[in-house]
Amino acid sequence: MSLPSVPRTGEAHGTDGPTVVAGTELVGEFEDSGYREPPHLVCRPDGQIVRLPTLLYAALRALAATPPGGGPPVMARVAEDLTRETGRTFTADHVAFLLDKKLAPLGLTTHSDGSPPPPTKKTDPFLAFRFRLAVVPEHVTWFLSGLFAWLFRPVAVVAMLGTFVACETWLWTTQNTGAALQSVLSSPANVLLVILLAVVSCAFHELGHGAACRYGGVRPGAMGCGIYLVWPAFYTDITNSYRLGRAGRIRADLGGVYFNALFVIAAGALYVATGWQLLLVAILSVHLEMIQQLLPTLRFDGYYIVADLVGIPDLFKYIAPILKRFVLRRPRDEQLRTLKRWPQIVVAVWVMFLVPVLSLQLGMLLVNLPELVQADWQRITALLANAGASGNPTLGVIAAVFQSLLLVLPVAGLALMLAQPARFLVRAAVRRLRRA
C-alpha cells in the first residue's frame, strides 16, 4: 500500500482559501475491508484514523495536491480534478459543501473560507480503554520492537510454537501444578513475586504487539498503562496496523499472545534448571492471561482478531442493527447494507454469541452478588487477619492487599462493564415512553 504524505501547508487564516490541516496524512484504501465499498484511511495530526468514502477521499486528495493562492480559486481547481476523476460534474459550490459539512468537522481541512476547523475529539467507542498513561515513548517502542521483530519470521514462529507445544505437553503430563500452587501461595513473598512476574509477562505481551507491527513495516506507537474498566492494564498503540492487510493486522493482534507463549517457554526452561516451584505458578498465571486475551467479548486481543478478520474496525456498533434484523426480523438498515455478505454473517454470529454471554453474566452477577460479596469479604478479612502472622509482617500485609484487590476487581469490573449497556437500554426506553 502506498503511503503518500500530505504536504505541510501551514496554518490557515483565511488568506489563501481552504487547505488540508497541517500534519494530515492520506494513508490509502483500507485493505481487505468487510465493506462493499472499501473506505479510505486518513490519519489526523492527533493520530486518530478516519475512514472516508471514495468521494470525500478524492476531494481531500485533490485539495492536498492543489497549491494555495494564485491562478484559479482553489475550490474551482478541486472541482475540476473531481470532475475529471469521477466523470461527474462538480462545481466550486459542491466542493464548499464537502469541505464545510464533511471534511472540516472531521478536523481534516479548513472551511471553504479558510477559517480553522472546529476542535476535534477522539472518538469514545463502547467499552474502550479510556484511562491511559504513556510510559514508553514512540521512539523507544520502535527500538525495543526492533530487538524482537525477527521472532515473527516464519521459521522462528514454527520453531517457537513447536517448542511451546512440547513445553505444554511436559507441563500438564508430568508436573503437579496443584501442589506448587498451594506451596507458593502460602508465602507472602512468593505471592508478590508471582504478581511481579505476571506484570513482566503483561509488559512483554505488549512488546509483542509492537514487534509484530515493526515486522509488518509500520511504526508502533507509545506503550503505557492505565485502567480498563477497573482492571489495571498495559497497552501498545498499534493504530498504524490499519495500514496493513488482513494478515498483517491479525499478526499484530496475535503478537501479544505469541510473546506470552515465549514467556512460558523461558519460565519453563528456568524451572527445569532451578526446580523453583514459583515459576510453575507464574506459568499458570500467564495461561490465564492468554485465555482472557483471546476472549472476543471485551476489547481484548480476541475481539480485535475477529474485527480484523472481517475487516470491520468497530463491531459493537453493529449489535443493535444485527438484533433488529435477526431477532426482530426487521429489514436491514443502511449500516448492514454497507457490509459484504460473509463479514455480515460473522458479525451476526459474534453478536448472537456476545449478547447471551453478557446477559448470562449479568444474571449470574445479580443472583449471586450477595453471596459473592459475603465470600469475598470473609476471604479478605481472613487474609488481613493472617497477614501479620507470617515471618515478615510487612510483606504479609502487602500480599494480602494485592490478593484482596484480585478478589474485588472481577466483581467490580463486571458490574461496571454491564452498567453501560444497561444505562443505554434505560435511556432508550425512556425516550420511547416520552414519544408514546
Coordinates of N, CA and C in Angstrom, one line a residue, residues 234-432:
F234 N -2.0 -2.9 30.6 CA -0.9 -2.3 29.8 C -1.5 -2.1 28.4
Y235 N -0.9 -1.3 27.6 CA -1.3 -1.1 26.2 C -0.1 -0.7 25.3
T236 N -0.3 -1.0 24.0 CA 0.6 -0.5 23.0 C -0.2 0.1 21.9
D237 N 0.1 1.3 21.5 CA -0.7 1.9 20.4 C -0.3 1.3 19.1
I238 N -1.2 0.5 18.5 CA -0.9 -0.1 17.2 C -1.9 0.3 16.2
T239 N -2.3 1.6 16.3 CA -3.3 2.1 15.4 C -2.8 2.0 13.9
N240 N -1.5 2.1 13.8 CA -0.9 2.1 12.4 C -1.0 0.7 11.8
S241 N -1.4 -0.3 12.5 CA -1.6 -1.6 11.9 C -2.8 -1.6 10.9
Y242 N -3.6 -0.5 10.9 CA -4.7 -0.4 9.9 C -4.1 -0.2 8.5
R243 N -2.8 0.2 8.4 CA -2.1 0.4 7.2 C -1.8 -1.0 6.5
L244 N -1.9 -2.0 7.3 CA -1.5 -3.4 6.8 C -2.7 -4.1 6.2
G245 N -2.5 -5.2 5.5 CA -3.5 -6.0 5.0 C -4.0 -6.9 6.2
R246 N -5.0 -7.8 5.8 CA -5.6 -8.6 6.9 C -4.6 -9.4 7.6
A247 N -3.7 -10.1 6.9 CA -2.7 -11.0 7.6 C -1.8 -10.2 8.5
G248 N -1.4 -9.0 8.1 CA -0.5 -8.1 9.0 C -1.3 -7.7 10.2
R249 N -2.5 -7.3 10.0 CA -3.3 -6.8 11.2 C -3.5 -8.0 12.2
I250 N -3.9 -9.2 11.7 CA -4.1 -10.3 12.6 C -2.7 -10.7 13.3
R251 N -1.6 -10.6 12.6 CA -0.3 -10.9 13.2 C -0.1 -9.9 14.3
A252 N -0.4 -8.6 14.1 CA -0.2 -7.6 15.2 C -1.2 -8.0 16.4
D253 N -2.4 -8.4 16.1 CA -3.3 -8.8 17.2 C -2.8 -10.0 18.0
L254 N -2.2 -11.0 17.3 CA -1.7 -12.2 18.0 C -0.3 -12.1 18.5
G255 N 0.3 -11.0 18.2 CA 1.7 -10.8 18.7 C 1.8 -10.9 20.2
G256 N 0.8 -10.3 20.9 CA 0.9 -10.3 22.4 C 0.8 -11.7 23.0
V257 N -0.1 -12.5 22.5 CA -0.3 -13.9 23.0 C 0.9 -14.7 22.6
Y258 N 1.4 -14.5 21.4 CA 2.6 -15.2 20.9 C 3.8 -14.9 21.9
F259 N 4.0 -13.7 22.3 CA 5.0 -13.4 23.3 C 4.7 -14.0 24.7
N260 N 3.5 -14.1 25.0 CA 3.1 -14.8 26.2 C 3.6 -16.3 26.2
A261 N 3.5 -16.9 25.0 CA 4.0 -18.3 24.8 C 5.5 -18.3 24.9
L262 N 6.2 -17.3 24.4 CA 7.6 -17.2 24.6 C 8.0 -17.1 26.0
F263 N 7.2 -16.3 26.8 CA 7.5 -16.2 28.2 C 7.3 -17.5 28.9
V264 N 6.3 -18.3 28.5 CA 6.1 -19.6 29.1 C 7.3 -20.5 28.8
I265 N 7.8 -20.5 27.6 CA 9.0 -21.3 27.3 C 10.2 -20.9 28.2
A266 N 10.4 -19.6 28.3 CA 11.5 -19.2 29.1 C 11.4 -19.6 30.6
A267 N 10.1 -19.4 31.1 CA 9.9 -19.7 32.5 C 10.0 -21.2 32.7
G268 N 9.5 -22.0 31.7 CA 9.7 -23.5 31.8 C 11.1 -23.9 31.8
A269 N 11.9 -23.3 30.9 CA 13.3 -23.7 30.9 C 14.0 -23.3 32.2
L270 N 13.7 -22.2 32.8 CA 14.3 -21.8 34.0 C 13.8 -22.7 35.2
Y271 N 12.6 -23.2 35.1 CA 12.1 -24.1 36.1 C 12.9 -25.4 36.0
V272 N 13.1 -25.9 34.8 CA 13.9 -27.2 34.7 C 15.3 -27.0 35.2
A273 N 15.9 -25.8 35.1 CA 17.2 -25.6 35.6 C 17.3 -25.4 37.1
T274 N 16.2 -24.8 37.7 CA 16.3 -24.5 39.1 C 15.4 -25.3 40.0
G275 N 14.3 -25.8 39.4 CA 13.3 -26.5 40.2 C 12.4 -25.6 41.1
W276 N 12.4 -24.3 40.8 CA 11.8 -23.3 41.6 C 10.3 -23.4 41.3
Q277 N 9.4 -23.8 42.3 CA 8.0 -24.0 42.0 C 7.3 -22.7 41.7
L278 N 7.8 -21.6 42.2 CA 7.1 -20.4 41.9 C 7.0 -20.1 40.4
L279 N 7.9 -20.6 39.6 CA 7.8 -20.5 38.2 C 6.7 -21.2 37.6
L280 N 6.3 -22.4 38.2 CA 5.1 -23.1 37.7 C 3.9 -22.3 37.9
V281 N 3.8 -21.6 39.1 CA 2.6 -20.8 39.4 C 2.6 -19.6 38.4
A282 N 3.7 -19.0 38.2 CA 3.8 -17.9 37.2 C 3.3 -18.3 35.8
I283 N 3.7 -19.5 35.4 CA 3.2 -20.1 34.1 C 1.7 -20.2 34.1
L284 N 1.2 -20.7 35.2 CA -0.3 -20.8 35.3 C -1.0 -19.4 35.2
S285 N -0.4 -18.4 35.8 CA -1.0 -17.0 35.7 C -0.9 -16.5 34.2
V286 N 0.2 -16.8 33.5 CA 0.3 -16.4 32.1 C -0.7 -17.1 31.3
H287 N -1.0 -18.4 31.6 CA -2.1 -19.1 30.9 C -3.4 -18.4 31.0
L288 N -3.7 -17.9 32.3 CA -5.0 -17.2 32.5 C -5.0 -15.9 31.7
E289 N -3.9 -15.2 31.6 CA -3.8 -14.0 30.8 C -4.1 -14.3 29.3
M290 N -3.5 -15.4 28.8 CA -3.7 -15.8 27.4 C -5.2 -16.1 27.1
I291 N -5.8 -16.8 28.0 CA -7.2 -17.1 27.8 C -8.1 -15.9 27.8
Q292 N -7.8 -15.0 28.8 CA -8.5 -13.7 28.9 C -8.4 -12.9 27.6
Q293 N -7.1 -12.8 27.1 CA -6.9 -12.0 25.9 C -7.6 -12.6 24.7
L294 N -7.8 -13.9 24.6 CA -8.3 -14.5 23.4 C -9.9 -14.5 23.4
L295 N -10.5 -14.1 24.6 CA -11.9 -14.0 24.6 C -12.4 -12.8 23.7
P296 N -13.4 -13.0 22.8 CA -13.8 -12.0 21.9 C -14.9 -11.1 22.5
T297 N -15.1 -11.0 23.8 CA -16.2 -10.3 24.3 C -15.8 -8.8 24.6
L298 N -14.9 -8.6 25.5 CA -14.5 -7.2 25.7 C -13.4 -6.9 24.7
R299 N -12.9 -5.6 24.8 CA -11.9 -5.2 23.8 C -10.5 -5.7 24.1
F300 N -10.4 -7.0 24.2 CA -9.1 -7.7 24.3 C -8.6 -8.2 22.9
D301 N -7.5 -8.9 22.9 CA -7.0 -9.3 21.6 C -8.0 -10.1 20.8
G302 N -8.8 -11.0 21.4 CA -9.7 -11.8 20.7 C -10.7 -11.0 19.9
Y303 N -11.2 -9.9 20.5 CA -12.1 -9.0 19.9 C -11.5 -8.4 18.6
Y304 N -10.2 -8.0 18.7 CA -9.6 -7.3 17.5 C -9.3 -8.4 16.5
I305 N -9.0 -9.6 16.9 CA -8.8 -10.7 15.9 C -10.0 -10.9 15.0
V306 N -11.2 -10.9 15.7 CA -12.5 -11.1 14.9 C -12.7 -9.8 14.0
A307 N -12.5 -8.6 14.6 CA -12.7 -7.4 13.8 C -11.8 -7.3 12.6
D308 N -10.5 -7.7 12.8 CA -9.6 -7.6 11.7 C -9.8 -8.8 10.7
L309 N -10.3 -9.9 11.2 CA -10.6 -11.0 10.3 C -11.7 -10.6 9.2
V310 N -12.7 -9.9 9.7 CA -13.8 -9.5 8.8 C -13.6 -8.1 8.2
G311 N -12.6 -7.4 8.7 CA -12.3 -6.1 8.1 C -13.3 -5.0 8.6
I312 N -13.8 -5.1 9.8 CA -14.7 -4.1 10.3 C -14.1 -3.6 11.7
P313 N -13.7 -2.4 11.8 CA -12.9 -1.9 13.0 C -13.8 -1.9 14.3
D314 N -15.0 -1.6 14.2 CA -15.8 -1.5 15.5 C -17.0 -2.4 15.4
L315 N -17.0 -3.5 16.0 CA -18.1 -4.5 15.9 C -19.2 -4.1 16.8
F316 N -19.0 -3.4 17.9 CA -20.0 -3.1 18.9 C -21.1 -2.3 18.3
K317 N -20.8 -1.4 17.3 CA -21.9 -0.5 16.8 C -22.9 -1.3 15.9
Y318 N -22.6 -2.6 15.6 CA -23.5 -3.4 14.8 C -24.4 -4.3 15.7
I319 N -24.3 -4.2 17.0 CA -25.1 -5.0 17.9 C -26.6 -4.7 17.6
A320 N -27.0 -3.4 17.7 CA -28.4 -3.1 17.5 C -28.9 -3.4 16.1
P321 N -28.2 -3.1 15.0 CA -28.7 -3.5 13.7 C -28.9 -5.0 13.5
I322 N -27.9 -5.7 14.1 CA -28.0 -7.2 13.9 C -29.2 -7.7 14.7
L323 N -29.4 -7.3 15.9 CA -30.6 -7.7 16.7 C -31.9 -7.4 16.0
K324 N -31.9 -6.2 15.5 CA -33.2 -5.8 14.8 C -33.4 -6.6 13.6
R325 N -32.3 -7.0 12.9 CA -32.5 -7.8 11.6 C -32.8 -9.2 11.9
F326 N -32.1 -9.9 12.9 CA -32.2 -11.3 13.0 C -33.1 -11.7 14.2
V327 N -33.4 -10.8 15.1 CA -34.3 -11.2 16.2 C -35.6 -10.6 16.0
L328 N -35.7 -9.3 15.7 CA -37.0 -8.6 15.5 C -37.5 -8.8 14.0
R329 N -36.6 -9.4 13.1 CA -37.0 -9.6 11.7 C -37.3 -8.4 11.0
R330 N -36.7 -7.3 11.3 CA -36.9 -6.1 10.5 C -36.0 -6.0 9.3
P331 N -36.3 -5.2 8.3 CA -35.4 -5.1 7.2 C -34.0 -4.6 7.6
R332 N -33.0 -4.9 6.8 CA -31.7 -4.5 7.0 C -31.6 -3.0 6.9
D333 N -30.9 -2.3 7.9 CA -30.8 -0.9 7.8 C -29.5 -0.6 7.0
E334 N -29.2 0.7 6.9 CA -28.2 1.1 6.0 C -26.8 0.6 6.5
Q335 N -26.6 0.5 7.8 CA -25.3 0.1 8.3 C -25.0 -1.3 7.8
L336 N -26.0 -2.2 7.8 CA -25.8 -3.6 7.4 C -25.6 -3.7 5.9
R337 N -26.3 -2.8 5.1 CA -26.2 -2.9 3.7 C -24.8 -2.5 3.2
T338 N -24.1 -1.8 4.0 CA -22.7 -1.4 3.6 C -21.7 -2.6 3.7
L339 N -22.1 -3.6 4.4 CA -21.2 -4.8 4.7 C -21.3 -5.8 3.6
K340 N -20.2 -6.5 3.3 CA -20.2 -7.6 2.4 C -20.9 -8.8 3.1
R341 N -21.3 -9.8 2.4 CA -22.1 -10.8 2.9 C -21.5 -11.6 4.0
W342 N -20.2 -12.2 3.7 CA -19.6 -13.0 4.7 C -19.2 -12.3 6.0
P343 N -18.7 -11.0 5.9 CA -18.5 -10.3 7.2 C -19.8 -10.1 8.0
Q344 N -20.8 -9.9 7.2 CA -22.1 -9.7 7.9 C -22.5 -10.9 8.7
I345 N -22.3 -12.1 8.1 CA -22.6 -13.4 8.8 C -21.7 -13.5 10.0
V346 N -20.4 -13.3 9.9 CA -19.5 -13.4 11.0 C -19.9 -12.5 12.2
V347 N -20.2 -11.2 11.8 CA -20.6 -10.3 12.8 C -21.9 -10.7 13.5
A348 N -22.9 -11.2 12.7 CA -24.1 -11.7 13.3 C -23.9 -12.9 14.3
V349 N -23.0 -13.8 13.9 CA -22.7 -14.9 14.8 C -22.0 -14.3 16.1
W350 N -21.1 -13.4 15.9 CA -20.4 -12.8 17.1 C -21.5 -12.1 18.0
V351 N -22.4 -11.4 17.4 CA -23.4 -10.7 18.2 C -24.3 -11.7 19.0
M352 N -24.7 -12.8 18.2 CA -25.5 -13.8 18.8 C -24.8 -14.6 19.9
F353 N -23.5 -14.6 19.9 CA -22.7 -15.2 21.0 C -22.5 -14.2 22.1
L354 N -22.3 -12.9 21.8 CA -22.0 -11.9 22.8 C -23.2 -11.6 23.7
V355 N -24.3 -11.4 23.1 CA -25.5 -10.9 23.8 C -25.9 -12.0 24.9
P356 N -26.0 -13.3 24.6 CA -26.3 -14.2 25.6 C -25.3 -14.3 26.7
V357 N -24.0 -14.3 26.3 CA -22.9 -14.4 27.3 C -23.0 -13.2 28.3
L358 N -23.1 -12.0 27.7 CA -23.2 -10.8 28.6 C -24.5 -10.9 29.5
S359 N -25.6 -11.3 28.9 CA -26.8 -11.4 29.6 C -26.7 -12.5 30.7
L360 N -26.0 -13.6 30.4 CA -25.8 -14.7 31.4 C -25.0 -14.2 32.5
Q361 N -23.9 -13.4 32.2 CA -23.0 -12.9 33.2 C -23.7 -11.9 34.1
L362 N -24.6 -11.1 33.5 CA -25.3 -10.1 34.3 C -26.3 -10.8 35.2
G363 N -27.0 -11.8 34.7 CA -27.9 -12.6 35.5 C -27.2 -13.3 36.7
M364 N -26.1 -13.9 36.4 CA -25.4 -14.6 37.5 C -24.8 -13.6 38.5
L365 N -24.4 -12.4 38.0 CA -23.9 -11.4 38.9 C -25.0 -11.0 39.9
L366 N -26.2 -10.7 39.3 CA -27.3 -10.2 40.1 C -27.8 -11.2 41.1
V367 N -27.9 -12.5 40.6 CA -28.3 -13.6 41.5 C -27.4 -13.9 42.6
N368 N -26.1 -13.9 42.3 CA -25.1 -14.4 43.2 C -24.3 -13.2 43.9
L369 N -24.7 -12.0 43.6 CA -23.9 -10.8 44.1 C -23.9 -10.9 45.7
P370 N -25.0 -11.1 46.4 CA -24.8 -11.1 47.9 C -23.8 -12.2 48.4
E371 N -23.9 -13.4 47.8 CA -23.0 -14.4 48.2 C -21.6 -14.1 47.8
L372 N -21.4 -13.5 46.6 CA -20.0 -13.2 46.2 C -19.4 -12.1 47.1
V373 N -20.2 -11.1 47.4 CA -19.7 -10.1 48.3 C -19.4 -10.6 49.7
Q374 N -20.2 -11.5 50.2 CA -20.0 -12.0 51.5 C -18.8 -12.9 51.5
A375 N -18.6 -13.8 50.5 CA -17.5 -14.7 50.4 C -16.2 -13.9 50.2
D376 N -16.2 -12.8 49.4 CA -15.0 -12.0 49.2 C -14.7 -11.3 50.5
W377 N -15.7 -10.8 51.2 CA -15.4 -10.1 52.5 C -14.8 -11.0 53.5
Q378 N -15.3 -12.3 53.6 CA -14.7 -13.2 54.5 C -13.3 -13.6 54.2
R379 N -13.1 -13.7 52.9 CA -11.7 -14.1 52.4 C -10.7 -12.9 52.7
I380 N -11.2 -11.7 52.4 CA -10.4 -10.5 52.6 C -10.1 -10.3 54.1
T381 N -11.1 -10.5 54.9 CA -10.9 -10.4 56.4 C -9.9 -11.4 56.9
A382 N -10.0 -12.7 56.4 CA -9.0 -13.7 56.8 C -7.6 -13.4 56.3
L383 N -7.5 -12.9 55.1 CA -6.2 -12.5 54.6 C -5.5 -11.4 55.4
L384 N -6.3 -10.4 55.7 CA -5.7 -9.3 56.5 C -5.4 -9.7 58.0
A385 N -6.3 -10.6 58.5 CA -6.1 -11.1 59.9 C -4.8 -11.9 60.0
N386 N -4.5 -12.7 59.0 CA -3.4 -13.6 59.0 C -2.1 -12.9 58.4
A387 N -2.2 -11.7 57.9 CA -1.1 -11.1 57.3 C 0.1 -10.9 58.3
G388 N -0.2 -10.5 59.5 CA 0.8 -10.3 60.5 C 1.4 -11.5 61.0
A389 N 0.8 -12.7 60.8 CA 1.3 -13.9 61.4 C 2.4 -14.5 60.6
S390 N 2.7 -14.0 59.4 CA 3.8 -14.5 58.6 C 5.1 -14.1 59.1
G391 N 6.2 -14.7 58.6 CA 7.5 -14.4 59.0 C 7.9 -12.9 58.8
N392 N 7.4 -12.3 57.8 CA 7.6 -10.9 57.5 C 6.3 -10.2 57.5
P393 N 5.9 -9.5 58.6 CA 4.5 -8.9 58.6 C 4.3 -7.9 57.5
T394 N 5.4 -7.1 57.1 CA 5.2 -6.1 56.1 C 4.8 -6.7 54.7
L395 N 5.6 -7.8 54.4 CA 5.3 -8.5 53.1 C 3.9 -9.1 53.2
G396 N 3.6 -9.6 54.4 CA 2.3 -10.3 54.5 C 1.1 -9.3 54.3
V397 N 1.2 -8.1 54.8 CA 0.2 -7.1 54.6 C 0.1 -6.7 53.1
I398 N 1.3 -6.5 52.5 CA 1.3 -6.1 51.1 C 0.6 -7.2 50.2
A399 N 1.0 -8.4 50.5 CA 0.5 -9.6 49.7 C -1.0 -9.7 50.0
A400 N -1.5 -9.5 51.2 CA -2.9 -9.6 51.5 C -3.7 -8.5 50.8
V401 N -3.1 -7.3 50.7 CA -3.8 -6.2 50.0 C -3.9 -6.5 48.5
F402 N -2.9 -7.0 47.9 CA -2.9 -7.4 46.5 C -3.9 -8.5 46.2
Q403 N -3.9 -9.5 47.1 CA -4.9 -10.6 46.9 C -6.3 -10.1 47.1
S404 N -6.5 -9.2 48.0 CA -7.9 -8.6 48.2 C -8.3 -7.9 47.0
L405 N -7.4 -7.1 46.3 CA -7.8 -6.4 45.1 C -8.1 -7.4 44.0
L406 N -7.4 -8.5 43.9 CA -7.7 -9.5 42.9 C -9.1 -10.1 43.1
L407 N -9.5 -10.2 44.4 CA -10.9 -10.7 44.7 C -12.0 -9.7 44.3
V408 N -11.7 -8.4 44.5 CA -12.7 -7.4 44.3 C -12.9 -7.0 42.9
L409 N -11.7 -6.9 42.2 CA -11.8 -6.3 40.8 C -12.7 -7.1 39.8
P410 N -12.7 -8.4 39.8 CA -13.6 -9.1 38.9 C -15.1 -8.7 39.0
V411 N -15.6 -8.7 40.3 CA -17.0 -8.3 40.5 C -17.2 -6.8 40.1
A412 N -16.3 -6.0 40.5 CA -16.5 -4.5 40.2 C -16.4 -4.3 38.7
G413 N -15.4 -5.0 38.1 CA -15.3 -4.8 36.6 C -16.5 -5.3 35.9
L414 N -17.0 -6.4 36.2 CA -18.2 -6.9 35.5 C -19.4 -6.0 35.7
A415 N -19.5 -5.5 37.0 CA -20.7 -4.6 37.2 C -20.5 -3.3 36.4
L416 N -19.3 -2.8 36.3 CA -19.1 -1.6 35.5 C -19.3 -1.8 34.0
M417 N -18.8 -3.0 33.6 CA -19.0 -3.3 32.2 C -20.4 -3.4 31.7
L418 N -21.2 -4.1 32.6 CA -22.6 -4.3 32.2 C -23.5 -3.1 32.5
A419 N -23.0 -2.1 33.3 CA -23.7 -0.9 33.6 C -23.9 -0.1 32.4
Q420 N -22.9 -0.1 31.4 CA -23.0 0.7 30.2 C -24.2 0.3 29.3
P421 N -24.3 -1.0 28.9 CA -25.5 -1.3 28.1 C -26.8 -1.2 28.9
A422 N -26.8 -1.4 30.2 CA -28.0 -1.3 31.0 C -28.4 0.2 30.9
R423 N -27.5 1.1 31.1 CA -27.8 2.6 31.0 C -28.3 2.9 29.6
F424 N -27.7 2.3 28.6 CA -28.2 2.6 27.2 C -29.6 2.1 27.0
L425 N -30.0 0.9 27.6 CA -31.3 0.4 27.4 C -32.3 1.2 28.2
V426 N -31.9 1.7 29.4 CA -32.9 2.5 30.2 C -33.1 3.8 29.4
R427 N -32.1 4.5 28.9 CA -32.3 5.7 28.1 C -33.2 5.5 26.9
A428 N -32.9 4.4 26.2 CA -33.8 4.1 25.0 C -35.2 4.0 25.4
A429 N -35.5 3.2 26.5 CA -36.8 3.0 27.0 C -37.5 4.3 27.4
V430 N -36.7 5.2 28.1 CA -37.3 6.5 28.5 C -37.6 7.3 27.2
R431 N -36.8 7.3 26.2 CA -37.0 8.1 25.0 C -38.3 7.6 24.3
R432 N -38.4 6.3 24.3 CA -39.6 5.7 23.6 C -40.9 6.0 24.4

